[in-house]
Coordinates of C-alpha atoms and ligand atoms in Angstrom, one line a residue:
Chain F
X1 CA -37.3 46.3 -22.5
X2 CA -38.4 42.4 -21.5
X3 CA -39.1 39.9 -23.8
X4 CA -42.5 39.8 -22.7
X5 CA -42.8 43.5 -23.9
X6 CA -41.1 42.7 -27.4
X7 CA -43.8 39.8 -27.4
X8 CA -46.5 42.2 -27.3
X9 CA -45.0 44.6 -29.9
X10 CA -46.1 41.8 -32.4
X11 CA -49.3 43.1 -32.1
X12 CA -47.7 45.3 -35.0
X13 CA -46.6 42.2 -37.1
X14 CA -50.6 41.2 -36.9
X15 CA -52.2 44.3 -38.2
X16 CA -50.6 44.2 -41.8
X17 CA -51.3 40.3 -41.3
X18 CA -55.2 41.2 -40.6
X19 CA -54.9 43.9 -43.3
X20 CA -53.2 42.0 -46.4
X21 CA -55.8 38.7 -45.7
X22 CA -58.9 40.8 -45.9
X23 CA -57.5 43.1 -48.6
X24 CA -56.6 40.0 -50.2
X25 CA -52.8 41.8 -50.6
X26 CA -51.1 38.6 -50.7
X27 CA -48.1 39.5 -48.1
X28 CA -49.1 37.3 -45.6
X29 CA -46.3 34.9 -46.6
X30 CA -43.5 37.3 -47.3
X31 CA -44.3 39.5 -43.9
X32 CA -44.0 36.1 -42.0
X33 CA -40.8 35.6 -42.9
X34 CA -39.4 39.1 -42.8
X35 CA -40.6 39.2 -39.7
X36 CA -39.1 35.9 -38.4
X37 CA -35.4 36.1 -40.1
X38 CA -35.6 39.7 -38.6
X39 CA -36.1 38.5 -34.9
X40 CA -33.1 35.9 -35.4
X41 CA -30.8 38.1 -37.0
X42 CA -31.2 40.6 -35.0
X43 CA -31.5 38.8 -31.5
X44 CA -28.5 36.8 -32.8
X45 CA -26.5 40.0 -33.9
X46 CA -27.0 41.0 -30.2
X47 CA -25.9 38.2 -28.8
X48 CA -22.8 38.1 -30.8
X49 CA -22.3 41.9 -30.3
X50 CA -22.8 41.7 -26.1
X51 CA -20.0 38.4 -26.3
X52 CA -17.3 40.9 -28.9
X53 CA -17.7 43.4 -26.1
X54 CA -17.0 41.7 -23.2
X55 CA -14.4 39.7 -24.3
X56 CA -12.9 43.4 -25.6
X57 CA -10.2 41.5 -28.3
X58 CA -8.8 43.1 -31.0
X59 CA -9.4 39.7 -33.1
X60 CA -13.2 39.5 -32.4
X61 CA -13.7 43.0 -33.8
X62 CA -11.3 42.1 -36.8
X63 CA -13.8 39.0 -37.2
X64 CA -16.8 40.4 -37.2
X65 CA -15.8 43.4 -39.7
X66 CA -15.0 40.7 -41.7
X67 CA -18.3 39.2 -41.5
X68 CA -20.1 42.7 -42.1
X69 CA -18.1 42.9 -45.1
X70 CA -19.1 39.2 -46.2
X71 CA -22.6 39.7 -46.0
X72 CA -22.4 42.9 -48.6
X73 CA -20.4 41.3 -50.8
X74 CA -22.5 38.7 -51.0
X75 CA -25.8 40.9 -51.3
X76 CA -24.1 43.3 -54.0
X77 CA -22.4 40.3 -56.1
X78 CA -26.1 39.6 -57.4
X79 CA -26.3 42.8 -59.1
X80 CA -23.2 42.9 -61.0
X81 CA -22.9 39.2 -62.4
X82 CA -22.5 40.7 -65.7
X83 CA -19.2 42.2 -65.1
X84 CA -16.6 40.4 -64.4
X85 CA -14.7 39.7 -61.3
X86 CA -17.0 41.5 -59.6
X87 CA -16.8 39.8 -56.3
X88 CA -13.0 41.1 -56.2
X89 CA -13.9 44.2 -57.0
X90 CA -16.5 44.4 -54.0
X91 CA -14.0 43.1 -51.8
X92 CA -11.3 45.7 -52.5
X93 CA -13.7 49.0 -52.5
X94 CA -15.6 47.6 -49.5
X95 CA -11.6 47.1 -47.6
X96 CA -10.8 50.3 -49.0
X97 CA -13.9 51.9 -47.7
X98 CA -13.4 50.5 -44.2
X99 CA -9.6 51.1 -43.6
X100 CA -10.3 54.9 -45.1
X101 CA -13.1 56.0 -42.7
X102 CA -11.4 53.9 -39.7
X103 CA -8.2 55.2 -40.4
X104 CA -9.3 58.5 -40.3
X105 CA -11.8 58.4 -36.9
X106 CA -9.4 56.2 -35.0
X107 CA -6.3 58.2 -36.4
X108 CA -7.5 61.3 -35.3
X109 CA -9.2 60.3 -32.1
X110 CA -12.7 61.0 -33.0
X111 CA -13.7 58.0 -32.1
X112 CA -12.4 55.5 -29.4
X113 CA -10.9 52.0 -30.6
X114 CA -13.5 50.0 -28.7
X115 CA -15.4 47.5 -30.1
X116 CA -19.0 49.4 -29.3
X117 CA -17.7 52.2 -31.7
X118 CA -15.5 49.8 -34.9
X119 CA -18.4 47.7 -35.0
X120 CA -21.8 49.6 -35.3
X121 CA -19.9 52.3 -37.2
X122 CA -18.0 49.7 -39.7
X123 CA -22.0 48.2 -40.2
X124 CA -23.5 51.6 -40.9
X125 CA -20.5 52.7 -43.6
X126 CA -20.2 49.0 -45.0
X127 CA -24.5 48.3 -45.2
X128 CA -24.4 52.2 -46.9
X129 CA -21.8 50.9 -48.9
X130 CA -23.3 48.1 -50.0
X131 CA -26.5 50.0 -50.7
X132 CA -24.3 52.4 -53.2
X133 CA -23.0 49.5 -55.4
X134 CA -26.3 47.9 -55.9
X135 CA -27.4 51.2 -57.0
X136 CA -24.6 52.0 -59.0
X137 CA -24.3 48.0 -60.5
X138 CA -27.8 48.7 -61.2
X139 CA -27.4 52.1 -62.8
X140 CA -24.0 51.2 -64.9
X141 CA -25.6 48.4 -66.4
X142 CA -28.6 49.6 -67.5
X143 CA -26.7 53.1 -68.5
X144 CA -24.4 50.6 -70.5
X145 CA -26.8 49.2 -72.5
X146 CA -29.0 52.2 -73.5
X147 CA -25.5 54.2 -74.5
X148 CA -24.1 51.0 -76.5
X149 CA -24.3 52.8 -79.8
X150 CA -22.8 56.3 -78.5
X151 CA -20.1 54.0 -76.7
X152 CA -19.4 52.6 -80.5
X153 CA -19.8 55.6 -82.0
X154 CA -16.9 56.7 -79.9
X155 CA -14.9 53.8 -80.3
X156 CA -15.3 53.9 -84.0
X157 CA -13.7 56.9 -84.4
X158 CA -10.8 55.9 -82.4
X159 CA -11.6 56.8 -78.7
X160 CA -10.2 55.0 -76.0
X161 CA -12.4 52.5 -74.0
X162 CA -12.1 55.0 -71.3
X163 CA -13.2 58.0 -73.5
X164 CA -16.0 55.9 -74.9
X165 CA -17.3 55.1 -71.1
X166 CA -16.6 58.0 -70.0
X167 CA -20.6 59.2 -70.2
X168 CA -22.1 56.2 -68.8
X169 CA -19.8 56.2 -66.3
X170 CA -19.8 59.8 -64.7
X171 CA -24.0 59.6 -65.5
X172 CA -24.1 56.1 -63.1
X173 CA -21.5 57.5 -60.4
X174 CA -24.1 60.4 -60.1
X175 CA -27.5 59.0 -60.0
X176 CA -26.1 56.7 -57.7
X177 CA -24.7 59.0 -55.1
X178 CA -27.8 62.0 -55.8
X179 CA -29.8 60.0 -53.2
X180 CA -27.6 59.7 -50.4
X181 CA -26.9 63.6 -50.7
X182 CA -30.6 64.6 -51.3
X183 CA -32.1 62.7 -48.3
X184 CA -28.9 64.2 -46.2
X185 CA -30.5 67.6 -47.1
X186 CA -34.4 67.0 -46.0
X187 CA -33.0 65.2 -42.4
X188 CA -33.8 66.2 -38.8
X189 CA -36.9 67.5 -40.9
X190 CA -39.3 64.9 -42.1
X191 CA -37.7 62.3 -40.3
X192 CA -35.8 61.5 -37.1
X193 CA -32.6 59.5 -38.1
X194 CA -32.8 56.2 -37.3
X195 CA -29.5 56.2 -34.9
X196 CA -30.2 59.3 -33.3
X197 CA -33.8 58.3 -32.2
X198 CA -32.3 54.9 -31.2
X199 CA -29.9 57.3 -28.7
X200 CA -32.3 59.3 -27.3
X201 CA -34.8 56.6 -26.9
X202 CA -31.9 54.9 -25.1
X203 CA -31.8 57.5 -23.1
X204 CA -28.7 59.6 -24.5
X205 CA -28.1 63.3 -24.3
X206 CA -29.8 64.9 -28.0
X207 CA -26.9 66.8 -28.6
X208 CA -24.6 64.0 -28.3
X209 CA -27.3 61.9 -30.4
X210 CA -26.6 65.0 -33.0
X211 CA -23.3 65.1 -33.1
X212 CA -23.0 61.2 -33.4
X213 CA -25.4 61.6 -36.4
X214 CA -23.7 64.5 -38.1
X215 CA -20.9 62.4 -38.2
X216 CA -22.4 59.4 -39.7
X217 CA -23.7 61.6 -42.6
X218 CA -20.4 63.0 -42.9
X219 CA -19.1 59.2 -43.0
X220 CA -21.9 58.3 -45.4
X221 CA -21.0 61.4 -47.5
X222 CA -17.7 60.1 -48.3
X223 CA -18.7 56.3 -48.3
X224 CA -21.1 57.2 -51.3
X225 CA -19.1 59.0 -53.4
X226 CA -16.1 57.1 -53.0
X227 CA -17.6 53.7 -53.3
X228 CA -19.5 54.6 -56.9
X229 CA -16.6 55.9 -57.9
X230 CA -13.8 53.0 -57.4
X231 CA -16.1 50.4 -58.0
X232 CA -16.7 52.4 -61.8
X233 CA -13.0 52.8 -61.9
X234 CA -12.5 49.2 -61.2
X235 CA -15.1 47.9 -63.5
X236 CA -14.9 49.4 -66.3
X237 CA -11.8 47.8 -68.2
X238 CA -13.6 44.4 -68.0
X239 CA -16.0 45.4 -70.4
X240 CA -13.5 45.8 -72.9
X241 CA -10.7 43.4 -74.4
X242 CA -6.9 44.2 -75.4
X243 CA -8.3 45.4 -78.8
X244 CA -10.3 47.9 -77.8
X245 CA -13.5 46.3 -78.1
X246 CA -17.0 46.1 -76.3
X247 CA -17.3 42.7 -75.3
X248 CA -21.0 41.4 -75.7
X249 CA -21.5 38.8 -72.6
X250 CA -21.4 35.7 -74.9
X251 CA -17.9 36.8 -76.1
X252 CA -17.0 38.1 -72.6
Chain O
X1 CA -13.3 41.4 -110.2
X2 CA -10.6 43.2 -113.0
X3 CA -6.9 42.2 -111.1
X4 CA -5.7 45.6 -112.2
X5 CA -6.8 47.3 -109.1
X6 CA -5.0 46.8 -105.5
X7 CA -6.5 45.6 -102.7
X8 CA -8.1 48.4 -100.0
X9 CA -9.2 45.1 -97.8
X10 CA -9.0 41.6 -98.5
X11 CA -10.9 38.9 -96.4
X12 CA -9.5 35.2 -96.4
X13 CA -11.9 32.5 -95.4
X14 CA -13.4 34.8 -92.3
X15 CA -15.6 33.3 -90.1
X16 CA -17.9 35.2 -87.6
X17 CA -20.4 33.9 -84.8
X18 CA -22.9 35.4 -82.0
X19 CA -22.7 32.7 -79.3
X20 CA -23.5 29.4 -81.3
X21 CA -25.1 31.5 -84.5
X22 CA -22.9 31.6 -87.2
X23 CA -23.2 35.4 -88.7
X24 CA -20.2 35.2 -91.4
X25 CA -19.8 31.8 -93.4
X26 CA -16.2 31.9 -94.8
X27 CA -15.9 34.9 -96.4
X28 CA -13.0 35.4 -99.1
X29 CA -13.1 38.5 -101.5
X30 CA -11.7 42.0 -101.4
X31 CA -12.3 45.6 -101.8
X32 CA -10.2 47.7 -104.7
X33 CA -8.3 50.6 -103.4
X34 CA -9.3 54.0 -104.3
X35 CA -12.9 52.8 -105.9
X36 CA -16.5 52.5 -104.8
X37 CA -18.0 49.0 -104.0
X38 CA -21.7 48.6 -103.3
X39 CA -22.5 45.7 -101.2
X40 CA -26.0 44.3 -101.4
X41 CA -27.9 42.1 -99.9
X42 CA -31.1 41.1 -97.8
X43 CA -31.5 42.2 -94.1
X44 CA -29.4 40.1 -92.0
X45 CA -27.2 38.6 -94.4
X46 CA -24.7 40.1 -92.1
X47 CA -23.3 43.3 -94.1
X48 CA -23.4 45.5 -91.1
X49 CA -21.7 42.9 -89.2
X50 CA -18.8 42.9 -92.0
X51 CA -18.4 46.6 -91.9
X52 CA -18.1 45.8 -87.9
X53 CA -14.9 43.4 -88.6
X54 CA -13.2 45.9 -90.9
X55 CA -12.9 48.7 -88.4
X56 CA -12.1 46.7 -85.8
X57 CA -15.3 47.2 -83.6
X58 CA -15.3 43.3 -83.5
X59 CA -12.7 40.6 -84.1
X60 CA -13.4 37.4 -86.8
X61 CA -13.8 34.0 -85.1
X62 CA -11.5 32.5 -87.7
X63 CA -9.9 34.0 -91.0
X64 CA -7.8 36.7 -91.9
X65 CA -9.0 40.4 -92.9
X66 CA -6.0 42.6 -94.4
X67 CA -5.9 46.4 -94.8
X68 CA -3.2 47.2 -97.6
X69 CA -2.2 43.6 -97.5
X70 CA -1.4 43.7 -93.6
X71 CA -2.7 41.9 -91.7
X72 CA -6.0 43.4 -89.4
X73 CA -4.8 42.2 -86.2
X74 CA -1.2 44.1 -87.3
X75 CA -2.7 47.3 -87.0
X76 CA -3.5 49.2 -83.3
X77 CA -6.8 49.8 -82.9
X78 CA -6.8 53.8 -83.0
X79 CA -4.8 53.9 -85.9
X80 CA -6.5 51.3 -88.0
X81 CA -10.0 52.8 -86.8
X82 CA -8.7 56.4 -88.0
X83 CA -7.5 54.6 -91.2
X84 CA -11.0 52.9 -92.2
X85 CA -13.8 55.2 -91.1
X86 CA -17.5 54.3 -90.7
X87 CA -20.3 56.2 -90.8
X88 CA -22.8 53.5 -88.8
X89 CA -26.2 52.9 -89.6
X90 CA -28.1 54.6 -86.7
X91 CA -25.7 58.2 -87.2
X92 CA -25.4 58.6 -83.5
X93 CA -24.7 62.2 -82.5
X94 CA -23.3 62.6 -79.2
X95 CA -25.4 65.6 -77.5
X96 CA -24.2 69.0 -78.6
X97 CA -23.7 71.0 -81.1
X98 CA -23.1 69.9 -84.9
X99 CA -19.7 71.4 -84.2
X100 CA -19.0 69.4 -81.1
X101 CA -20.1 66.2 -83.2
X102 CA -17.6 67.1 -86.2
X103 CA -14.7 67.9 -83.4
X104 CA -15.6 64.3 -81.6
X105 CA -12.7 62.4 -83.1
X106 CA -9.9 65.4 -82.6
X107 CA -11.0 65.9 -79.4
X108 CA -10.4 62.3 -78.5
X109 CA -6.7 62.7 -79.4
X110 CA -6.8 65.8 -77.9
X111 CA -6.8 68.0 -80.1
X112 CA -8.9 70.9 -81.5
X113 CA -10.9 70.6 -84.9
X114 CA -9.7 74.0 -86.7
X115 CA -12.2 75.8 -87.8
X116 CA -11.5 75.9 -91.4
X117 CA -11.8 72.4 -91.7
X118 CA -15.4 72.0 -89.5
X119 CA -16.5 74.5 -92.0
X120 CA -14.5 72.7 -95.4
X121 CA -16.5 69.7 -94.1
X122 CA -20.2 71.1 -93.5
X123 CA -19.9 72.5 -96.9
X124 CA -18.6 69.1 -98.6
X125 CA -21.7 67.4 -97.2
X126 CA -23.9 70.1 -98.5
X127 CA -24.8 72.0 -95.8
X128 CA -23.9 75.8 -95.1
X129 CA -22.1 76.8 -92.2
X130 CA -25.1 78.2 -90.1
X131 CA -25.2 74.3 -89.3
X132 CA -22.5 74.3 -87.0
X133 CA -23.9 76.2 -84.7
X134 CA -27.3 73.7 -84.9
X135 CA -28.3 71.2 -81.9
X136 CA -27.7 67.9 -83.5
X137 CA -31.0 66.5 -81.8
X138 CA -32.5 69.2 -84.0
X139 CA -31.6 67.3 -87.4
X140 CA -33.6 65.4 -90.2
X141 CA -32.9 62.2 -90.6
X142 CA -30.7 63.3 -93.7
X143 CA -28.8 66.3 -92.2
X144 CA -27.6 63.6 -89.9
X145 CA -26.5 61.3 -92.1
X146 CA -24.8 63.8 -93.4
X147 CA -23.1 65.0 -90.6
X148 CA -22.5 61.3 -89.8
X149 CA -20.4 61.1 -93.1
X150 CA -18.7 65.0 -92.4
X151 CA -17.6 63.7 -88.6
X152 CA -16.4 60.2 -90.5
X153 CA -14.0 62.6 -92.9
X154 CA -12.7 64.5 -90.5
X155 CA -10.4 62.1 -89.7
X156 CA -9.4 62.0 -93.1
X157 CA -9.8 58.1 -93.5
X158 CA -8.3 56.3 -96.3
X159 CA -10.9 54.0 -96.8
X160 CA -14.7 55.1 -96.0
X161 CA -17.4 52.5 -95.0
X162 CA -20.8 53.8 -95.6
X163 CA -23.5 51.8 -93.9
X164 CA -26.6 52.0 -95.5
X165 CA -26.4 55.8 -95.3
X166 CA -29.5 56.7 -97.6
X167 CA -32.3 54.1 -96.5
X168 CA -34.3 56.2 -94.1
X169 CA -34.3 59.3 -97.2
X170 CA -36.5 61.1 -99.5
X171 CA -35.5 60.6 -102.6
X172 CA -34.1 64.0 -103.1
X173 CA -31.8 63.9 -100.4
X174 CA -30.8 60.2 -101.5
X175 CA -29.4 61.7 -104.5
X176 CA -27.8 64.6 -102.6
X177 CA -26.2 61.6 -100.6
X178 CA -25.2 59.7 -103.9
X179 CA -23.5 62.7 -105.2
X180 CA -21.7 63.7 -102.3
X181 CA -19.8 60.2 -102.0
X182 CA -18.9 60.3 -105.8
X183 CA -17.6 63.8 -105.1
X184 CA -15.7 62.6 -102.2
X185 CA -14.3 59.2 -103.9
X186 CA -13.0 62.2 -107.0
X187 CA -11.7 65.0 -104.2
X188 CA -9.4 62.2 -101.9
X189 CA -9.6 59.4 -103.7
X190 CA -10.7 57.8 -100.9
X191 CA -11.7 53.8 -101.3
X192 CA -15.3 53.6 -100.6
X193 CA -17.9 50.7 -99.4
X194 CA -21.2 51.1 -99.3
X195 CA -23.8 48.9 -98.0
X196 CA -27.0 50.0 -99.7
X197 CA -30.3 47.8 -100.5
X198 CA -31.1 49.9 -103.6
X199 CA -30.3 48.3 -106.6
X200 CA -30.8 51.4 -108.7
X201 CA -27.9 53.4 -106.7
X202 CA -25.5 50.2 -106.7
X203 CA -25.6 50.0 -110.8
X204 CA -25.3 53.8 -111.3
X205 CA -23.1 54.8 -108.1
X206 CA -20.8 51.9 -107.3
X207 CA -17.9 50.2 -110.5
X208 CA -17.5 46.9 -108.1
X209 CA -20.7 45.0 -106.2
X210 CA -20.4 42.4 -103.6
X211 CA -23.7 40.6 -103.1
X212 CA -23.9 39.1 -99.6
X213 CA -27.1 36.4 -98.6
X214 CA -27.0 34.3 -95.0
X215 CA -23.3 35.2 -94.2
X216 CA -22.1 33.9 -97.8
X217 CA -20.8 36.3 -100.2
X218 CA -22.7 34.9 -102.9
X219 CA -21.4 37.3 -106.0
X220 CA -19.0 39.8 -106.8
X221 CA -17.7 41.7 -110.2
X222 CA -18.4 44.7 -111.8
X223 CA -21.9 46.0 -110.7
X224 CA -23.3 45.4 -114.1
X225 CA -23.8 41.8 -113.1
X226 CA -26.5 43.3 -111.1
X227 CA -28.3 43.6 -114.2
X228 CA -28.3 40.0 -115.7
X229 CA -26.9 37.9 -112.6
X230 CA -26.5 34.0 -113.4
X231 CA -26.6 32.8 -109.7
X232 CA -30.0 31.8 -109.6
X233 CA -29.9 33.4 -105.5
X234 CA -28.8 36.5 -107.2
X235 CA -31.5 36.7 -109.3
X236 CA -34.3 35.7 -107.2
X237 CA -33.2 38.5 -105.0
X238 CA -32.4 41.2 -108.0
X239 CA -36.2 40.3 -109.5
X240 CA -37.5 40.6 -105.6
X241 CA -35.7 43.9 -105.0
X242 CA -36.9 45.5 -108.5
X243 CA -40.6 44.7 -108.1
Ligands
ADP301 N1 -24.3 41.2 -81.6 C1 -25.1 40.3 -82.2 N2 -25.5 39.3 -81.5 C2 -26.4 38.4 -82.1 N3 -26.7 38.4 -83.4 C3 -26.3 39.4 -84.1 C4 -25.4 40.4 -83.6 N4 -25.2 41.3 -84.6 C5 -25.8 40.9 -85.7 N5 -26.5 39.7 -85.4 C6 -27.3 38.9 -86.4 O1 -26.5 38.7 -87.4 C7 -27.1 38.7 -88.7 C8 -26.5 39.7 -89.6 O2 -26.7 41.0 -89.1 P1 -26.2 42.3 -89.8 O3 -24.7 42.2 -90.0 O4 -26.6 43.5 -89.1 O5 -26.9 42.2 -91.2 P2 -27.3 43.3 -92.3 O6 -26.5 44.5 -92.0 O7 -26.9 42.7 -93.6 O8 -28.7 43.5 -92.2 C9 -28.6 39.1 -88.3 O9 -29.3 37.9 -88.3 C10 -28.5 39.7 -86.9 O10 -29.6 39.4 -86.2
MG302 MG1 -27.1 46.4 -91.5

């Protein structure tokens, strides 16, 4: 594909344009700019991505996992202000998350420890990652403050912080992770993955595009649950002081 | 306050704030051991927020609180939240069964609530054993109240804090309610508090009365003062409440 043809593909960019002005949708401004931090990004991520591969260094790969893992902090931090220490806490499941599902694909050969595998793979389980603590910052907060008076209730009568979260807790870990599992079970049906129609646009075999993507939803299986799940585990006791208490944010 | 009564809880100079609003002005007074004290007062004069500090839901600012003349802080939390029961406002159930509500505080020590005493308890309150078996979402307002109180005994607290228990009743079950906390003050001799804004039930119910206005514990004695109170606050509010 030239950059003459990617020009005229913006032909898609003006319809909704068109649209929202006569419809009087007021997008005009916000499609602009997704549109234009999208072509830099991207275009940039490329460029970055061709330089990582041809230099084929163990320290640029290291460097931009690092990066991918910046960005989600910093996009997931927003939702979880509240608790405290959050940032940590992202930066310790989102490690964890990325040395367990490398671990396991290099360890066992099911990938190959080249930059064009770590990288894309390490931005799909890290971006999915991310995705799974918003929803579940999102969800334990909310799910927090509509079950204050059972979590009370439960302290009152002498329960342990941990008993009295335990509701909120397992409710949030689970409506987080029920999307991730219910749109794994529709796939290949409504909608082409977005990988796998990437690879066979590209030109790739459609089994080999299948296989690749059963493994990413095997990947994102695991990312899901395990990333609701430690970040719950590791939030939790900051809610609560040494005596036992539900800390309201202005005695936090 | 007649001296010849020890202390259940004794507050010294407590201070309690929400961000910059003070909630509790300097509080000094105490509960006698073993009898009931009404506590009165208008909405948001901070009575809930007292009951809070005594089983240890929330810490004071500044001040002492002291549970058989140790000191609050003393105690670990558990054990001094097993030792002063509360039966909050709301009665919360937590979804289930009435039985599973009643066996909430065993089972959070791990434990199982023996039968004999799930049912010893629904009678107590007044309600026959066919209850156990109810969904608590199924309850009136005053069979979970009730409830509230059984789950609260369970634990076999020493000193009860009732909060405001009867306000959402008819006044049949309000007297069922008034009855049943006599009855259990006579069976275990447990110290009771109760936070009620009926003025009726704190002259015929409770021996002791603290009145509470703003934060301030404005009066306290025997809860005949309730009936010719010479702070002029008092009485506005007594003449207020009796209209
Ligand atoms: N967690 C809290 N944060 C802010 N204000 C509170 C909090 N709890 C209670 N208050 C305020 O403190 C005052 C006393 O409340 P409360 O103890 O519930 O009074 P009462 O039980 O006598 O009606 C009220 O003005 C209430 O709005
Ligand atoms: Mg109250």
């Amino acid at each position: 594909m030239s950059f003459l043809l990617l020009g005229l593909s913006l032909i898609f960019v003006l319809i909704p344009l068109v649209l929202s002005k006569t419809l009087n949708l007021g997008l005009e401004k916000d499609a602009v700019v997704a549109t234009i931090r999208a072509i830099i990004q991207l275009l940039a991520v490329g460029y970055i991505l061709q330089f990582v591969f041809d230099a084929e260094n163990f320290f640029y790969i290291f460097l931009m996992v690092v990066l991918i893992i910046g960005a989600a902090v910093q996009n997931a931090r927003k939702k979880g202000v509240s608790i405290k220490g959050i940032t940590w806490k992202l930066i310790v499941t989102f490690v964890f998350i990325e040395v367990l599902t490398q671990g396991i694909l290099l360890g066992l050969n099911i990938t190959p420890a080249t930059a064009q595998y770590i990288i894309p793979i390490s931005g799909m389980v890290i971006g999915n990652s991310m995705v799974l603590s918003i929803l579940f910052l999102n969800r334990f907060t909310s799910e927090i403050e509509s079950r204050e008076a059972e979590t009370e209730l439960i302290l009152s009568l002498g329960g342990t912080p941990k008993q009295a979260i335990h509701r909120p807790l397992i409710s949030s870990i689970q409506a987080s992770t029920i999307p991730t599992i219910e749109s794994q079970k529709t796939i290949g049906l409504v909608q082409l993955p977005g990988m796998m129609s990437g690879q066979i646009i590209a030109g790739a075999d459609p089994l080999q595009a299948v296989m690749f993507q059963l493994l990413i939803i095997f990947l994102l299986l695991t990312t899901a649950v395990v990333t609701s799940a430690m970040l719950g585990f590791l939030s939790y006791p900051t809610l609560f002081n040494e005596r036992m208490q539900l800390l309201k944010p202005d005695k936090q | 306050m007649t001296k010849d009564a020890q202390a259940a809880i004794q507050f010294s100079h407590v201070h309690y704030q929400s961000g910059e609003t003070k909630i509790l002005n300097d509080i000094t007074g105490w509960f006698p051991k073993n009898h009931i004290t009404t506590l009165v007062g208008p909405s948001g004069a901070g009575k809930t927020t007292l009951f809070r500090l005594c089983n240890g839901l929330i810490s004071p600012d500044s001040g002492e609180i002291y549970i058989d003349d140790q000191k609050i802080s003393s105690y670990e939390p558990v054990a001094l939240r097993r030792k002063v029961g509360i039966a909050l406002q709301q009665a919360v159930m937590v979804p289930g069964t009435v039985r599973k509500n009643l066996a909430l505080p065993f089972e959070l020590q791990g434990e199982e609530l023996p039968e004999e005493t799930a049912k010893e308890m629904i009678r107590l309150v007044g309600l026959d054993e066919s209850f156990l078996d109810r969904n608590a979402k199924d309850l009136s307002g005053g069979q979970r109240q009730k409830v509230s109180i059984a789950r609260t005994l369970v634990m076999k607290p020493e000193i009860l804090l009732l909060d405001e228990i009867t306000s959402s009743l008819d006044r049949v079950s309000q007297q069922e309610i008034e009855e049943l906390i006599v009855r259990i003050n006579e069976t275990y001799q447990t110290t009771i508090m109760w936070i009620t804004h009926n003025l009726k039930q704190a002259l015929s119910i409770g021996e002791y009365t603290w009145v509470m206005m703003d934060g301030e514990l404005v009066e306290t004695g025997e809860s005949s003062l309730l009936k010719d109170p010479q702070n002029p606050r008092v009485r506005t509010f007594v003449k207020g409440e009796s209209e």
